[in-house]
Short mmCIF file of C-alpha atoms in Angstrom, two decimals:
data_model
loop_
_atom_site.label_atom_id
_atom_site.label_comp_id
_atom_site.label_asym_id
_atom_site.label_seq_id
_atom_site.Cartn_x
_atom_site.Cartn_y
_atom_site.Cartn_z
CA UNK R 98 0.00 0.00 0.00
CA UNK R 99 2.94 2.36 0.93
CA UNK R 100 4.56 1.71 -2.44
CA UNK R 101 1.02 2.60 -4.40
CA UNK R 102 0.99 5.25 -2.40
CA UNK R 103 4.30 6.68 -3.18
CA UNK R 104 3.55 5.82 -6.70
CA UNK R 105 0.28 8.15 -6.91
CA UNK R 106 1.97 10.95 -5.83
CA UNK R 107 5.29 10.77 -8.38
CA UNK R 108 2.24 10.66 -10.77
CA UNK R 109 0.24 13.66 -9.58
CA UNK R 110 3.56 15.45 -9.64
CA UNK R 111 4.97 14.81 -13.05
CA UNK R 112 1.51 15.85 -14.90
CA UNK R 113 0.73 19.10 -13.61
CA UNK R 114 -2.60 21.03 -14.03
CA UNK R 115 -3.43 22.25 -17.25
CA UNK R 116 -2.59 25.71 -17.89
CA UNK R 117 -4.75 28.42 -17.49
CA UNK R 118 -6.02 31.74 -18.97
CA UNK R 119 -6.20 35.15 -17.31
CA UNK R 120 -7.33 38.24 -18.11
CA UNK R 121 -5.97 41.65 -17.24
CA UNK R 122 -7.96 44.89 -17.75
CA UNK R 123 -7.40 48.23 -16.80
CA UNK R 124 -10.10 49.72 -14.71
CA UNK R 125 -11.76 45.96 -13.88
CA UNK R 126 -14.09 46.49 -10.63
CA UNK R 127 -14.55 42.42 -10.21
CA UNK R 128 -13.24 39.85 -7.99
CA UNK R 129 -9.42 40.92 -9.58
CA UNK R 130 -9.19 36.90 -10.12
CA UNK R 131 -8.31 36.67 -13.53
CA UNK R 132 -11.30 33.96 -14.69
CA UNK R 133 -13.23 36.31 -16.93
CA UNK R 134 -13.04 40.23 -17.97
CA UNK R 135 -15.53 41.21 -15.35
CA UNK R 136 -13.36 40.18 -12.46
CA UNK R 137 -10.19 40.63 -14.47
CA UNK R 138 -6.94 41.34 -12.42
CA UNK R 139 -5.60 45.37 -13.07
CA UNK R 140 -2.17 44.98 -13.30
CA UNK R 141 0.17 42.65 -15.62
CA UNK R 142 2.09 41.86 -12.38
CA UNK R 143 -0.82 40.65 -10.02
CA UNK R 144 -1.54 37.91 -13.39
CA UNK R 145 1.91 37.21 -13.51
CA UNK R 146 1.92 36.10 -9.85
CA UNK R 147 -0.84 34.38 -9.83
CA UNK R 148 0.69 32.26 -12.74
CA UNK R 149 2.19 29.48 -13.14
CA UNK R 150 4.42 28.29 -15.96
CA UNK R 151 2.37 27.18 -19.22
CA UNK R 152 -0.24 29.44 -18.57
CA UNK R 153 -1.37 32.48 -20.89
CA UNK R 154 -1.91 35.90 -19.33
CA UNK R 155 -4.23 38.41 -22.12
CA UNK R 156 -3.97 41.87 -21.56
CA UNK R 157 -6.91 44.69 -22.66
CA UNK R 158 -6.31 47.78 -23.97
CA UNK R 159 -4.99 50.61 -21.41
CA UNK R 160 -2.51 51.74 -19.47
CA UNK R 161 -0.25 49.72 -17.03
CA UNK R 162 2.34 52.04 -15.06
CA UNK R 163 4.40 49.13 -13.81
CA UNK R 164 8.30 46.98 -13.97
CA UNK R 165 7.79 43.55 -14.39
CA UNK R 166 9.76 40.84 -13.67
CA UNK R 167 10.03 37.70 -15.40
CA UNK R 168 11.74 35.52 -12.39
CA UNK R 169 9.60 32.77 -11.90
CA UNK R 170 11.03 28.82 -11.51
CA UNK R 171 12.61 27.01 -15.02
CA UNK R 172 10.49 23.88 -15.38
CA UNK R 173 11.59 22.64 -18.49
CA UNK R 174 10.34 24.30 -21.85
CA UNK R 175 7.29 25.37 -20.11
CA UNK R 176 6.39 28.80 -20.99
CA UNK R 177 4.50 32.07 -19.28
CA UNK R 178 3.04 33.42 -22.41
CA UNK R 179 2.04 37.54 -21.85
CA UNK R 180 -0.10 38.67 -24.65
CA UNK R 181 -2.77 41.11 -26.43
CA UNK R 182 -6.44 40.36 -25.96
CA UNK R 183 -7.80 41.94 -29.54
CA UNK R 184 -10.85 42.92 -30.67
CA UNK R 185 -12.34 40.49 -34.05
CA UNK R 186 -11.48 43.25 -36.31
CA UNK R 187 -7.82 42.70 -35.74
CA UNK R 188 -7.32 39.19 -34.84
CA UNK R 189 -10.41 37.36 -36.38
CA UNK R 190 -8.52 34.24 -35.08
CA UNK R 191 -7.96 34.85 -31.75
CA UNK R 192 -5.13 33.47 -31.59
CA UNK R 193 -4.81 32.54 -28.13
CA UNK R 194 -8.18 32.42 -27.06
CA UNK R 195 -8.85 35.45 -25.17
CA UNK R 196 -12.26 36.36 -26.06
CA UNK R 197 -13.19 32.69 -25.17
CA UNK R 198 -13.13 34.04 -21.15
CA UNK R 199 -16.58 35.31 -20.32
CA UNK R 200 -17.74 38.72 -20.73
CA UNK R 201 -15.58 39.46 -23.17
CA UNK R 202 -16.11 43.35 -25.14
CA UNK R 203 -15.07 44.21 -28.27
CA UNK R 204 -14.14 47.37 -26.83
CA UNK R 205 -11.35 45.64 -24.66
CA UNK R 206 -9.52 45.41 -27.45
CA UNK R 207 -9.33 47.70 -29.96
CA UNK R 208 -6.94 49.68 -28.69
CA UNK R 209 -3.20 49.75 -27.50
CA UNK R 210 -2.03 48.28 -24.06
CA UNK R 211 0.82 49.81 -22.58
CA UNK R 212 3.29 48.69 -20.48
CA UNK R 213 4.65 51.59 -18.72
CA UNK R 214 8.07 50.72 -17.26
CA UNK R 215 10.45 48.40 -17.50
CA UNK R 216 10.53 44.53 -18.55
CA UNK R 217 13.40 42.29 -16.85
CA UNK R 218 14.21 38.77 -17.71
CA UNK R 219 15.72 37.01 -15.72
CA UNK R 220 14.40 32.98 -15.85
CA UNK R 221 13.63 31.18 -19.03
CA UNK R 222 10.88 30.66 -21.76
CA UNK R 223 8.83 33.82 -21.85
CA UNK R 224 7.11 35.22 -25.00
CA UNK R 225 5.55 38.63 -25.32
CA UNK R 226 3.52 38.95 -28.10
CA UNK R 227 0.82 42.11 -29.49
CA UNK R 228 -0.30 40.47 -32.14
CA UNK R 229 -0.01 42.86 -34.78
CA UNK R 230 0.61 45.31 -36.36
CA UNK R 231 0.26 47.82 -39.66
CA UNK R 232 2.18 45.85 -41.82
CA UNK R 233 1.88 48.65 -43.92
CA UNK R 234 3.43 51.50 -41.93
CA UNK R 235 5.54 49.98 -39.32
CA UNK R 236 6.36 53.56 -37.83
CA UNK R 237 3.14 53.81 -36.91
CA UNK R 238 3.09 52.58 -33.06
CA UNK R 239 -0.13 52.95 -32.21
CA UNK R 240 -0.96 50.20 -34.49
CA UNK R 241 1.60 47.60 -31.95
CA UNK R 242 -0.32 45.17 -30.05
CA UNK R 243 1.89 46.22 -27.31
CA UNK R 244 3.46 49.58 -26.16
CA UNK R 245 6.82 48.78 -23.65
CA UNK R 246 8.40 51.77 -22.30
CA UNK R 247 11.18 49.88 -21.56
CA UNK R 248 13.63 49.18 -21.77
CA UNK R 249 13.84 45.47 -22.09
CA UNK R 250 16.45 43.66 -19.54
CA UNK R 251 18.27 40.25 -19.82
CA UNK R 252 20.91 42.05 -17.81
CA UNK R 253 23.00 39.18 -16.21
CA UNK R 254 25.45 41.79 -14.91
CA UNK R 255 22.93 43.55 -12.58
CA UNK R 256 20.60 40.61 -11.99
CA UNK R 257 22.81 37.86 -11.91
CA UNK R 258 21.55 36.14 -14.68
CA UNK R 259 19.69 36.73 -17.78
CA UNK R 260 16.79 34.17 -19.42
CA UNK R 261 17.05 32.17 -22.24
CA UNK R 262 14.38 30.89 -25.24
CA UNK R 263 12.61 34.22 -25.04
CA UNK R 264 10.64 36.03 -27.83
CA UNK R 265 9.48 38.91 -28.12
CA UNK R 266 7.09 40.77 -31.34
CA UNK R 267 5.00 43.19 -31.80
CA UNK R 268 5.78 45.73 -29.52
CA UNK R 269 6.66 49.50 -30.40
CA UNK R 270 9.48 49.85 -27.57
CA UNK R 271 11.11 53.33 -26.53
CA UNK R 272 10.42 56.57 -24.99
CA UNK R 273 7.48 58.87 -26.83
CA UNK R 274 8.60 58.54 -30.43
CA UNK R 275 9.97 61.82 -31.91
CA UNK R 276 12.19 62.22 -34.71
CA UNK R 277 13.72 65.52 -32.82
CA UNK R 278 16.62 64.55 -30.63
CA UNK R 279 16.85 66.71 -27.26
CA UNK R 280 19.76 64.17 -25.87
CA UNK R 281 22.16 63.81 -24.21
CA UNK R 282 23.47 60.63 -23.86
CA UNK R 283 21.86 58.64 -21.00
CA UNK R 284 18.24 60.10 -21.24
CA UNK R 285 16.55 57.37 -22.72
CA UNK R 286 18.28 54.10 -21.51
CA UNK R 287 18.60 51.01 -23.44
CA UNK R 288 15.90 49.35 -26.09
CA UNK R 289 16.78 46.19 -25.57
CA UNK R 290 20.17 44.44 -23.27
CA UNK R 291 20.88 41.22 -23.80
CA UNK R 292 23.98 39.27 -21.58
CA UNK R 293 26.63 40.55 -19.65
CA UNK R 294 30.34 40.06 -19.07
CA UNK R 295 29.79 37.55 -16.08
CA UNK R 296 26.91 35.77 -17.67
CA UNK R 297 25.24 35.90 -21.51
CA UNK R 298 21.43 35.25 -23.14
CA UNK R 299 20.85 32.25 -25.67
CA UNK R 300 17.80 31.58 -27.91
CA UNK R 301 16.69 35.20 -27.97
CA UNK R 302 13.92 36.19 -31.15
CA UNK R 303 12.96 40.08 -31.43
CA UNK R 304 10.47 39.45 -34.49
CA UNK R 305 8.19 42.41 -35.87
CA UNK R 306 9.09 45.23 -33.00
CA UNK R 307 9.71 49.14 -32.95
CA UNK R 308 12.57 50.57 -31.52
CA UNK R 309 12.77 54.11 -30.98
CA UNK R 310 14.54 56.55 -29.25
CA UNK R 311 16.68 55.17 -27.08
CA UNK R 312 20.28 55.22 -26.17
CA UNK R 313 21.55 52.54 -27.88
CA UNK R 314 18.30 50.07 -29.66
CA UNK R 315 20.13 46.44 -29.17
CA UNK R 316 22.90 45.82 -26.94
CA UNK R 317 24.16 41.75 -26.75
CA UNK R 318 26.84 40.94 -24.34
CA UNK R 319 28.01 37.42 -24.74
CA UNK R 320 24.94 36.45 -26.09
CA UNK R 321 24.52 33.30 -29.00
CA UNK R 322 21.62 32.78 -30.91
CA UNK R 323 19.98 35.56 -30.95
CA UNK R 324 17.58 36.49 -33.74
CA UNK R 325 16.07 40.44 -35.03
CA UNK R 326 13.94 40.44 -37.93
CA UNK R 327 10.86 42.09 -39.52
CA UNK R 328 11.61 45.45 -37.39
CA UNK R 329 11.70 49.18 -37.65
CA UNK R 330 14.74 50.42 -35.76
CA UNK R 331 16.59 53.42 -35.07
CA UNK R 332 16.37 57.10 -33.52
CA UNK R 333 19.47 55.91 -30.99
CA UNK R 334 21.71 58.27 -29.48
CA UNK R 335 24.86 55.78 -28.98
CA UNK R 336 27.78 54.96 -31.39
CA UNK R 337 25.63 52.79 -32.85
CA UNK R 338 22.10 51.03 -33.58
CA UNK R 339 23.38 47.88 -32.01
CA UNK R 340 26.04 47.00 -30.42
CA UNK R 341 27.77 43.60 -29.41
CA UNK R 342 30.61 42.79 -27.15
CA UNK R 343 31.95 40.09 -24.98
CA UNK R 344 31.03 37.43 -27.95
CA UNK R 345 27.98 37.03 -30.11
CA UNK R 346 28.01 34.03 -32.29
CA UNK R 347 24.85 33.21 -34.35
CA UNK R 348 23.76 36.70 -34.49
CA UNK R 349 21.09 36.87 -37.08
CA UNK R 350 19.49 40.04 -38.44
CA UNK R 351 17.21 40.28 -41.49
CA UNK R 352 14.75 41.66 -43.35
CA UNK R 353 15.07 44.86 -40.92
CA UNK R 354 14.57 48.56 -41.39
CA UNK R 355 17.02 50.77 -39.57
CA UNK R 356 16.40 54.81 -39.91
CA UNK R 357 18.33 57.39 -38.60
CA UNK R 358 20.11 55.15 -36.09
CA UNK R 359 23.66 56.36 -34.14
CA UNK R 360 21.84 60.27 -34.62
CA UNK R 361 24.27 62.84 -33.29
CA UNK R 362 22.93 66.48 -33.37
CA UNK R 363 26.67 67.98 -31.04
CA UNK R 364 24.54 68.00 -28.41
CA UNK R 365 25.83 65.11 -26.88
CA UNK R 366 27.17 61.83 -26.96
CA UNK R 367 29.65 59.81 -28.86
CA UNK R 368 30.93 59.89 -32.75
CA UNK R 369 29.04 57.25 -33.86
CA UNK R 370 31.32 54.43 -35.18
CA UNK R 371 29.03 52.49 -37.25
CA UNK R 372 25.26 51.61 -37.45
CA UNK R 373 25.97 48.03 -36.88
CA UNK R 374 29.10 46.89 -35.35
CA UNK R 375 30.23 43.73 -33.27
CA UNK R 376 34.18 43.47 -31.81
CA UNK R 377 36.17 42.93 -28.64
CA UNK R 378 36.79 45.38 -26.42
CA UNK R 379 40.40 46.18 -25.27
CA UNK R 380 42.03 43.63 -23.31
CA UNK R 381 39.49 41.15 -24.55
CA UNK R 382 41.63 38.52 -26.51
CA UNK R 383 38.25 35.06 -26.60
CA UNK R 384 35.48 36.35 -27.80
CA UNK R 385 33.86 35.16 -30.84
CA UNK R 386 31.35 36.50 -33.76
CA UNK R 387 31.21 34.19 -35.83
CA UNK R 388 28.62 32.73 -37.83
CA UNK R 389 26.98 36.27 -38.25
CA UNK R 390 24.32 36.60 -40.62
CA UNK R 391 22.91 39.91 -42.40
CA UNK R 392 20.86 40.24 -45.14
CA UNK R 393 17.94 41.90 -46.84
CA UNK R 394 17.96 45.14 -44.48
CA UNK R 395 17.65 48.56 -45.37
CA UNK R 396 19.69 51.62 -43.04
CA UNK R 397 18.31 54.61 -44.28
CA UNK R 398 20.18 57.95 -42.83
CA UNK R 399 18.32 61.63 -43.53
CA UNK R 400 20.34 63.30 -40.73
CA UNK R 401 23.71 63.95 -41.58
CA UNK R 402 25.97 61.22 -41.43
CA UNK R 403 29.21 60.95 -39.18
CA UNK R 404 30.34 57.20 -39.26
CA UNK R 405 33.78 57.15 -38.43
CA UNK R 406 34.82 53.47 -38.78
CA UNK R 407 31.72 51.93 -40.89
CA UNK R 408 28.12 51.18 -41.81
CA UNK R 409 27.79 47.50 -40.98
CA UNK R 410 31.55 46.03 -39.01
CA UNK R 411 31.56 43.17 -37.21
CA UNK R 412 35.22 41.11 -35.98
CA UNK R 413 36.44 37.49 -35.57
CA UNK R 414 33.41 36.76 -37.39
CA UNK R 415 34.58 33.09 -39.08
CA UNK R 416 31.94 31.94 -41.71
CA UNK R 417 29.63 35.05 -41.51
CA UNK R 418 27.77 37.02 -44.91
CA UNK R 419 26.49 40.16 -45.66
CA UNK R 420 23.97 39.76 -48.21
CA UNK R 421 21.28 42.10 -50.29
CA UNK R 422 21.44 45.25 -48.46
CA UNK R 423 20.57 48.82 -49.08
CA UNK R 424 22.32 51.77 -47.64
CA UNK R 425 21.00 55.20 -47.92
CA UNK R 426 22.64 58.18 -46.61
CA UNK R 427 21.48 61.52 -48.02
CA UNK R 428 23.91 63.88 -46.55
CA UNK R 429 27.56 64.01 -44.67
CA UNK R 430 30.83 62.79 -44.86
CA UNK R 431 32.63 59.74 -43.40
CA UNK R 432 33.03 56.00 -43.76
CA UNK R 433 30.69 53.31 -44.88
CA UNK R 434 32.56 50.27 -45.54
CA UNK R 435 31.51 46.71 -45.13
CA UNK R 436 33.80 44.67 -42.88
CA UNK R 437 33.63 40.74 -41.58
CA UNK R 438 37.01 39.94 -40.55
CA UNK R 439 37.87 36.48 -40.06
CA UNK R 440 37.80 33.41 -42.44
CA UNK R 441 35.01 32.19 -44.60
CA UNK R 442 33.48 36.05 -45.00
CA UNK R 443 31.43 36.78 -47.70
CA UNK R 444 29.76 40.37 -48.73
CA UNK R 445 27.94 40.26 -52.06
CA UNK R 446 25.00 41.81 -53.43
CA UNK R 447 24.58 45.28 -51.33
CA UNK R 448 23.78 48.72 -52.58
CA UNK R 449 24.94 52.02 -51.02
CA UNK R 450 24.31 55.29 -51.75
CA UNK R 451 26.09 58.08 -50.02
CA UNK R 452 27.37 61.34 -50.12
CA UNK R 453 30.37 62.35 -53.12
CA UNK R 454 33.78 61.64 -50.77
CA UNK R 455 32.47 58.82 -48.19
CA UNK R 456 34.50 56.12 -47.75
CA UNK R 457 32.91 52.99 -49.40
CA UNK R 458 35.07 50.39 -48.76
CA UNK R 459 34.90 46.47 -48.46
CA UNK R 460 36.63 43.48 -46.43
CA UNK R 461 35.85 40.16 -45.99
CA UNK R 462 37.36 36.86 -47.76
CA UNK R 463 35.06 37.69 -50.55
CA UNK R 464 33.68 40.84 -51.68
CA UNK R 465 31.75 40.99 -55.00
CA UNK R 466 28.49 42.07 -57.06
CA UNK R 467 28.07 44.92 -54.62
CA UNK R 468 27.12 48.23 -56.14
CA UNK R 469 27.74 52.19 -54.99
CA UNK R 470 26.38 55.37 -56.26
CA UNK R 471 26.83 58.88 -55.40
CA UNK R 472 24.02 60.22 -57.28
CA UNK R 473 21.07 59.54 -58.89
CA UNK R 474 20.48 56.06 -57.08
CA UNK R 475 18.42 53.13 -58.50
CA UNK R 476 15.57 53.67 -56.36
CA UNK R 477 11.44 54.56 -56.18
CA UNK R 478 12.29 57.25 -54.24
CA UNK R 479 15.24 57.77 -52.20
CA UNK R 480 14.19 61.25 -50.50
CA UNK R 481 10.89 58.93 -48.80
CA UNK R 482 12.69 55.68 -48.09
CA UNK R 483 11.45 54.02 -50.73
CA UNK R 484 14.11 51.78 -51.73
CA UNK R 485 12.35 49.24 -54.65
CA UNK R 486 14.31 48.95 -57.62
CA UNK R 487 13.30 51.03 -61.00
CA UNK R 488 15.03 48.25 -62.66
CA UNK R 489 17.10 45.18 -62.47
CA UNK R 490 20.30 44.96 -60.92
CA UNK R 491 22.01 41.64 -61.56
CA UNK R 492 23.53 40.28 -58.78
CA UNK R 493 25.08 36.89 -57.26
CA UNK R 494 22.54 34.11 -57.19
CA UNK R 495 22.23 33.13 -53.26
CA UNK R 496 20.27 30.12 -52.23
CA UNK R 497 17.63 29.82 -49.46
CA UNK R 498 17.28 31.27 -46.93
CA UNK R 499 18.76 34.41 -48.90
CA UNK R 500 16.63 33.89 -51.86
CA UNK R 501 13.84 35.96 -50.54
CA UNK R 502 13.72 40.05 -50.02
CA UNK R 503 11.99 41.99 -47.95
CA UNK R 504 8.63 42.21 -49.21
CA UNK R 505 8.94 38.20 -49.12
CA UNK R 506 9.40 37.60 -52.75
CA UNK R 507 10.96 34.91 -54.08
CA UNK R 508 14.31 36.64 -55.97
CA UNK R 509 15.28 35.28 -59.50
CA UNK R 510 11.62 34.24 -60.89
CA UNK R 511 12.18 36.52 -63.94
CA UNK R 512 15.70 34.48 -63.97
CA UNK R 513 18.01 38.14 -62.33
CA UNK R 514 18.63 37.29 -59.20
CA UNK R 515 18.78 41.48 -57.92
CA UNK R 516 21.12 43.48 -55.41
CA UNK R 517 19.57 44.82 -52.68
CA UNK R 518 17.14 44.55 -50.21
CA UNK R 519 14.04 44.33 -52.96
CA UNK R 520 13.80 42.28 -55.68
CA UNK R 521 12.78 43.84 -59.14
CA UNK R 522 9.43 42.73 -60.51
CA UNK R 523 9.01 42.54 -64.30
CA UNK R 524 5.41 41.77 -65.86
CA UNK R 525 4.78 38.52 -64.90
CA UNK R 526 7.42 37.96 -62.05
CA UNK R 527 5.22 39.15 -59.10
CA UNK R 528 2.96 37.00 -57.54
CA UNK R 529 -0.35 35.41 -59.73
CA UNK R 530 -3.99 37.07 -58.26
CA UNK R 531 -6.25 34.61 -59.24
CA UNK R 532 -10.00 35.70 -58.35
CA UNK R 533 -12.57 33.16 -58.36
CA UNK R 534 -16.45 34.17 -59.16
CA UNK R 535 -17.50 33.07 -56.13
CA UNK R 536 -16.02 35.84 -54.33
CA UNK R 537 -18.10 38.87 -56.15
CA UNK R 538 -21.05 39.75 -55.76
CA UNK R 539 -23.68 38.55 -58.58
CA UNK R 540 -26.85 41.39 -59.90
CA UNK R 541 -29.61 41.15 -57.56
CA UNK R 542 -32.33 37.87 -57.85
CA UNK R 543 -28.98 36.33 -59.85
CA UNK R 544 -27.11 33.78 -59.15
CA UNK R 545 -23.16 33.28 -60.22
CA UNK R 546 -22.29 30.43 -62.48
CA UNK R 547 -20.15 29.30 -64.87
CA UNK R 548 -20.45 30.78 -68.15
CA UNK R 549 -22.71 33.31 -67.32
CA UNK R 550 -21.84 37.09 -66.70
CA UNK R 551 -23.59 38.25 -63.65
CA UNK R 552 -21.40 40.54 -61.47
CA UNK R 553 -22.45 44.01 -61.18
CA UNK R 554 -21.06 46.93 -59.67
CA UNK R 555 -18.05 45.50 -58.48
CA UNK R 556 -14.59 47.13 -58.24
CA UNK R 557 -11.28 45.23 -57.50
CA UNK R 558 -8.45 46.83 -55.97
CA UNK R 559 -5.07 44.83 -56.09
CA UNK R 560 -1.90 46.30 -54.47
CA UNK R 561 1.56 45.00 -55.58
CA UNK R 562 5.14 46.13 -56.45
CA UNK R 563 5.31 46.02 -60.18
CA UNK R 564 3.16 44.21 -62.59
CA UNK R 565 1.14 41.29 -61.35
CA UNK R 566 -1.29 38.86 -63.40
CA UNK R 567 -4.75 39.01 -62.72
CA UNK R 568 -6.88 36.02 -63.85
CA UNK R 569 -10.82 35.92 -62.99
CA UNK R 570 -11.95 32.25 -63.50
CA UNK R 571 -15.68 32.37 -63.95
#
């Protein structure tokens, strides 16, 4: 009986509860218990401990002047998961299942929810996600499921450790956004820092995020693994847009926007060195870069440039690329070369544009197809960031994952594989819109059928970069 006994319990405690859902709402008058929206807790932290690991917290629209702290137990891959509760219009799916808790409004969420302070990680497994986002303005933060004030800590040097296997999207992250710097250095604190000397961050994933006005935007210190894509960043006041010391192997950045990043006005601090840059500091003789991947970004610079080392440098990066790029700078002087050092480098494919006089070097084991111009660049419309290509630009042929640019199409189809961060559509390289009958809307007391021409009144609006095939199959 003892041993059954024994045996029960080992059981009970290797299959924990399943996990739960909680709701968090500004202004809730309930029980503050988390089980529906009526008695909804009021602050992110109250949810948060109240949770336990695998459960989802969903978080109305509203204002939440509060640090949190993610700090609670590793158990295994188990996750706290802190996300947007949105209205139908915006996430018809509901992706986690927040309007299944009762008493759910519409009104709950269909605005922002902002997290008014700061956001330290210290354990493992948390994800943050808003949801969305306008995919087609990503400056436009009001539009982020999320709103962190930030800044965002894995700080192992201050905390004593920093988490691991965390993600993090859909979140405009900063102080008030402003394209106006008042500096100086050390007003706005960090975006985002990741590691520290004594201790560093693995398995980090910053996906579809805007960072704004801060010091410096990214800051990884002896991190590895550690992912930034699909994000508007920039408006820093540091040496750079992100920085990386103490080691950062398997850095991997793509598909990224960074404007008017390292901004210096002479009111305050540093040159800036170079928009991205990665390298040991002095004295440090083990760190490592390597494996460092960056491709299909734009860096886009209206304010006058003052790079003084490079636009993209990172060191004792073994077996790293810089692929498909464009670099816009409008106005200065300076340096904006293109530097892996280390073995196995390769830079190919990149476009800049700068000022007559700016430096545009290249180093790596293998620099080629790369492209500069001092005037009249190969763009839309340089003066409004946008960077398409009038025309085709043949470049190197790259396979996946570097066969794709930044609006996601697939390079090559119209057999030039372009430089740059945009692929050049031709008539008949974009994507096929094929509209089936079904979806218009037939005369009234008609019906829709093969053969037969019965839609009325209808107008069709397709948007797409260059010239895309439109087939209606009746």
């Amino acid at each position: 009986m003892i041993r059954i006994a024994g045996l029960l319990v080992v059981m009970l405690l290797a299959y924990p509860c399943s996990a739960a859902t909680l709701a968090v709402r500004a202004g809730a008058t309930g029980a503050a218990n988390g089980t529906n929206w009526t008695d909804a807790y009021t602050t992110v932290g109250a949810a948060y401990t109240a949770a336990v690991r695998g459960d989802v917290i969903c978080v109305a629209e509203g204002t939440y002047s509060e640090n949190l702290t993610h700090n609670k137990a590793n158990s295994g891959t188990n996750q706290i998961k802190i996300v947007r509760a949105l209205d139908a219009a915006r996430d018809a799916g509901d992706t986690y299942g927040c309007r299944t808790l009762a008493n759910w409004l519409d009104a709950y969420g269909d605005g922002q929810a902002h997290i008014d302070g700061t956001v330290t990680i210290i354990t493992n497994y948390l994800t943050i996600d808003g949801v969305v986002r306008n995919e087609s303005d990503w400056k436009s933060g009001s539009a982020y499921g999320f709103r962190v004030t930030g800044p965002m800590l894995g700080h192992a040097d201050n905390n004593g450790t920093c988490g691991d296997n965390i993600t993090v999207k859909y979140a405009d992250i900063g102080a008030t956004f402003s394209e106006t710097y008042t500096g100086p250095y050390g007003t706005f604190g960090k975006g985002f820092y990741l590691g520290g000397f004594s201790e560093g961050c693995t398995d980090w994933t910053i996906h579809r995020v805007f960072i704004h006005n801060s010091d410096l935007a990214i800051r990884l210190n002896n991190t590895n693994n550690v992912l930034i894509e699909y994000s508007l960043i920039g408006w820093a006041w540091s040496k750079e847009i992100i920085r990386a010391h103490a080691g950062a192997p398997n850095t991997t950045m793509r598909y990224n926007k960074f404007e008017n990043g390292c901004r210096n006005d002479g009111s305050g601090g540093d040159p800036c060195t170079a928009e991205i840059a990665g390298f040991r500091d002095v004295g440090d003789t083990t760190s490592l870069y390597t494996n460092f991947q960056f491709y299909g970004n734009t860096i886009w610079k209206t304010v006058t440039m003052q790079n003084t080392d490079a636009c993209v440098m990172w060191d004792f990066a073994d077996n790293s690329v810089i692929y498909n790029n464009t670099i816009h700078k409008s106005t200065g002087t300076g340096v904006c070369t293109l530097i892996l050092t280390g073995s196995g480098t390769t830079i190919r494919n990149n476009i800049r544009s700068v000022p007559s006089g700016v430096t545009t070097g290249c180093s790596a084991t293998t620099c080629s197809d790369n492209s500069n111009y001092t005037s009249s660049p190969p763009f839309v419309n340089a003066t409004t960031g946008d960077f398409h290509l009038t025309g085709a630009l043949a470049g190197f042929s790259l396979p996946s994952p570097y066969n794709t640019d930044l609006d996601s199409n697939i390079r090559g189809a119209d057999g030039v594989f372009d430089i740059g961060a945009y692929e050049f559509l031709v008539q008949g390289s974009g994507a096929i819109a094929t509209l089936s009958s079904s979806a218009l809307t037939p005369c009234s007391g008609q019906n829709a059928r093969p053969g037969v021409a019965t839609v009325c009144n209808t107008t069709l609006t397709l948007q797409n970069t260059g010239n895309a095939l439109l087939t209606l199959n009746s």
